[in-house]
């Protein structure tokens, strides 16, 4: 039987290689592995970890560190972090070398154009999974969708949206409506 930190490392190693467009593109599969396959966390715990990771400074892939910490403590955090950042670090070193050597090549331009919709689709899948995992019901989903629309269509400050959403839930809780 494998140790829990080693199991975390094995889960995050392949996820590292699908972080096309950033760490957020691997969140849907990260959710599937952590919540559904291994059942190390509930969907609500995963969403809470995601929210905490997004509030903290640093790359979004630090979600892996937080998940590793919650599942297996210090060594889990180390294993998950090494798993999510290790392969990508080596891969980007090689890709950067190729990109600089063949900059502007037709094949590289086609690859860039082809990866953009893949990254967008993976980010949309992550958004869908996170919204489905919200345990705050239709109100939470509505606030998430409205906030997303406001972020995309207006120059509103994200901190204002976070404060407003939190205020809505605190107010509704105090009124015993949720």
XYZ file of C-alpha atoms in Angstrom:
178
model
C 0.000 0.000 0.000
C 1.297 3.443 -0.985
C 1.688 6.259 1.478
C -0.793 9.086 1.133
C 1.827 11.690 0.109
C 3.138 9.331 -2.581
C -0.420 8.777 -3.824
C -0.888 12.558 -4.000
C 2.322 12.851 -6.009
C 1.077 10.243 -8.471
C -2.237 12.086 -8.871
C -0.689 15.496 -9.474
C 2.181 14.451 -11.785
C -0.019 13.872 -14.857
C -2.265 16.821 -13.984
C 0.791 19.056 -14.261
C 1.115 18.251 -17.945
C -2.437 19.350 -18.773
C -2.149 22.836 -17.316
C -2.479 24.391 -20.746
C -3.224 28.064 -20.279
C -2.506 27.957 -16.544
C -3.321 25.919 -13.480
C -7.032 26.674 -13.721
C -7.284 24.428 -16.767
C -6.548 21.346 -14.640
C -9.128 22.097 -11.947
C -11.909 19.980 -13.459
C -9.715 16.889 -13.560
C -8.182 17.755 -10.193
C -11.734 17.815 -8.782
C -12.509 14.470 -10.415
C -9.380 12.836 -9.008
C -9.612 14.283 -5.492
C -13.389 14.160 -4.954
C -14.717 11.372 -7.149
C -11.903 8.883 -7.752
C -10.018 8.950 -4.434
C -12.734 10.571 -2.255
C -10.115 12.410 -0.221
C -12.341 15.495 0.041
C -16.009 16.335 -0.413
C -17.077 18.607 -3.273
C -17.791 21.378 -0.751
C -14.320 21.010 0.806
C -12.789 21.208 -2.659
C -14.661 24.431 -3.455
C -13.621 25.885 -0.075
C -9.981 25.029 -0.811
C -10.326 26.594 -4.257
C -11.725 29.804 -2.757
C -8.936 30.012 -0.178
C -6.288 29.342 -2.842
C -7.742 32.103 -5.034
C -7.721 34.605 -2.193
C -4.075 33.913 -1.396
C -1.326 35.604 -3.386
C 0.632 33.451 -5.798
C -0.149 31.099 -8.651
C -3.534 29.402 -8.835
C -1.839 26.015 -8.821
C -1.163 26.522 -5.130
C -4.559 24.873 -4.807
C -2.635 21.614 -5.105
C -0.500 22.579 -2.103
C -3.560 23.378 -0.030
C -5.263 20.139 -1.039
C -2.131 18.160 -0.197
C -1.933 19.893 3.187
C -5.567 19.132 4.006
C -5.291 15.496 2.958
C -1.877 14.479 4.310
C -0.368 17.405 6.226
C 3.114 18.779 5.566
C 4.352 15.886 3.398
C 1.118 15.896 1.454
C 1.610 19.589 0.673
C 5.194 18.917 -0.451
C 4.166 15.948 -2.612
C 1.231 17.740 -4.242
C 3.328 20.847 -4.926
C 6.167 18.807 -6.442
C 3.635 16.896 -8.516
C 1.850 19.906 -9.949
C 4.903 22.113 -10.561
C 7.692 19.574 -11.291
C 6.844 18.197 -14.728
C 5.663 21.583 -15.992
C 8.926 23.224 -14.938
C 10.959 20.740 -16.970
C 8.542 20.877 -19.892
C 8.544 24.670 -20.091
C 12.344 24.697 -20.101
C 12.364 22.513 -23.210
C 9.457 24.289 -24.877
C 11.037 27.706 -24.319
C 14.204 26.499 -26.010
C 12.267 25.253 -29.046
C 10.103 28.379 -29.183
C 13.097 30.707 -29.177
C 14.928 28.636 -31.789
C 12.001 28.383 -34.216
C 10.181 31.596 -33.357
C 7.538 32.462 -35.953
C 7.609 29.019 -37.580
C 4.353 28.015 -39.200
C 4.041 24.844 -37.127
C 4.464 26.748 -33.845
C 1.872 29.355 -34.851
C -0.584 26.579 -35.721
C 0.115 24.900 -32.389
C -0.533 28.148 -30.513
C -3.811 28.688 -32.360
C -4.852 25.111 -31.696
C -4.103 25.238 -27.984
C -6.135 28.409 -27.341
C -9.556 26.775 -27.739
C -8.348 23.747 -25.776
C -7.319 25.988 -22.872
C -10.609 27.908 -23.049
C -12.587 24.668 -23.015
C -10.671 23.317 -20.041
C -11.244 26.547 -18.112
C -14.975 26.400 -18.930
C -15.048 22.786 -17.703
C -13.404 23.900 -14.460
C -15.998 26.647 -14.044
C -18.827 24.186 -14.624
C -17.431 21.708 -12.088
C -16.941 24.402 -9.446
C -20.426 25.848 -9.914
C -21.934 22.352 -9.698
C -20.000 21.744 -6.473
C -21.326 24.803 -4.673
C -23.337 23.722 -1.638
C -25.069 27.076 -1.329
C -27.881 26.147 -3.711
C -29.357 28.202 -6.489
C -28.520 31.480 -4.701
C -24.809 30.678 -4.658
C -24.883 29.637 -8.304
C -26.774 32.809 -9.259
C -24.271 35.015 -7.409
C -21.380 33.157 -9.086
C -22.883 33.614 -12.560
C -23.765 37.282 -11.979
C -20.269 37.958 -10.606
C -18.696 36.261 -13.613
C -20.795 38.337 -15.999
C -19.916 41.549 -14.146
C -16.209 40.698 -14.213
C -16.291 39.979 -17.929
C -18.462 42.913 -18.995
C -17.522 45.738 -16.631
C -14.355 47.101 -15.011
C -15.722 46.338 -11.517
C -13.134 45.585 -8.831
C -13.177 41.853 -7.905
C -12.747 42.738 -4.225
C -16.036 44.634 -4.375
C -17.764 41.564 -5.801
C -16.291 39.313 -3.100
C -17.389 41.712 -0.367
C -20.864 42.048 -1.885
C -21.314 38.284 -2.222
C -20.147 37.694 1.335
C -22.435 40.478 2.551
C -25.414 38.909 0.760
C -24.839 35.552 2.438
C -24.218 37.059 5.880
C -27.378 39.173 5.587
C -29.509 36.243 4.412
C -28.091 34.044 7.166
C -28.859 36.666 9.812
C -32.417 36.893 8.485
C -32.587 33.081 8.695
C -33.407 32.849 4.993
C -30.577 30.402 4.317
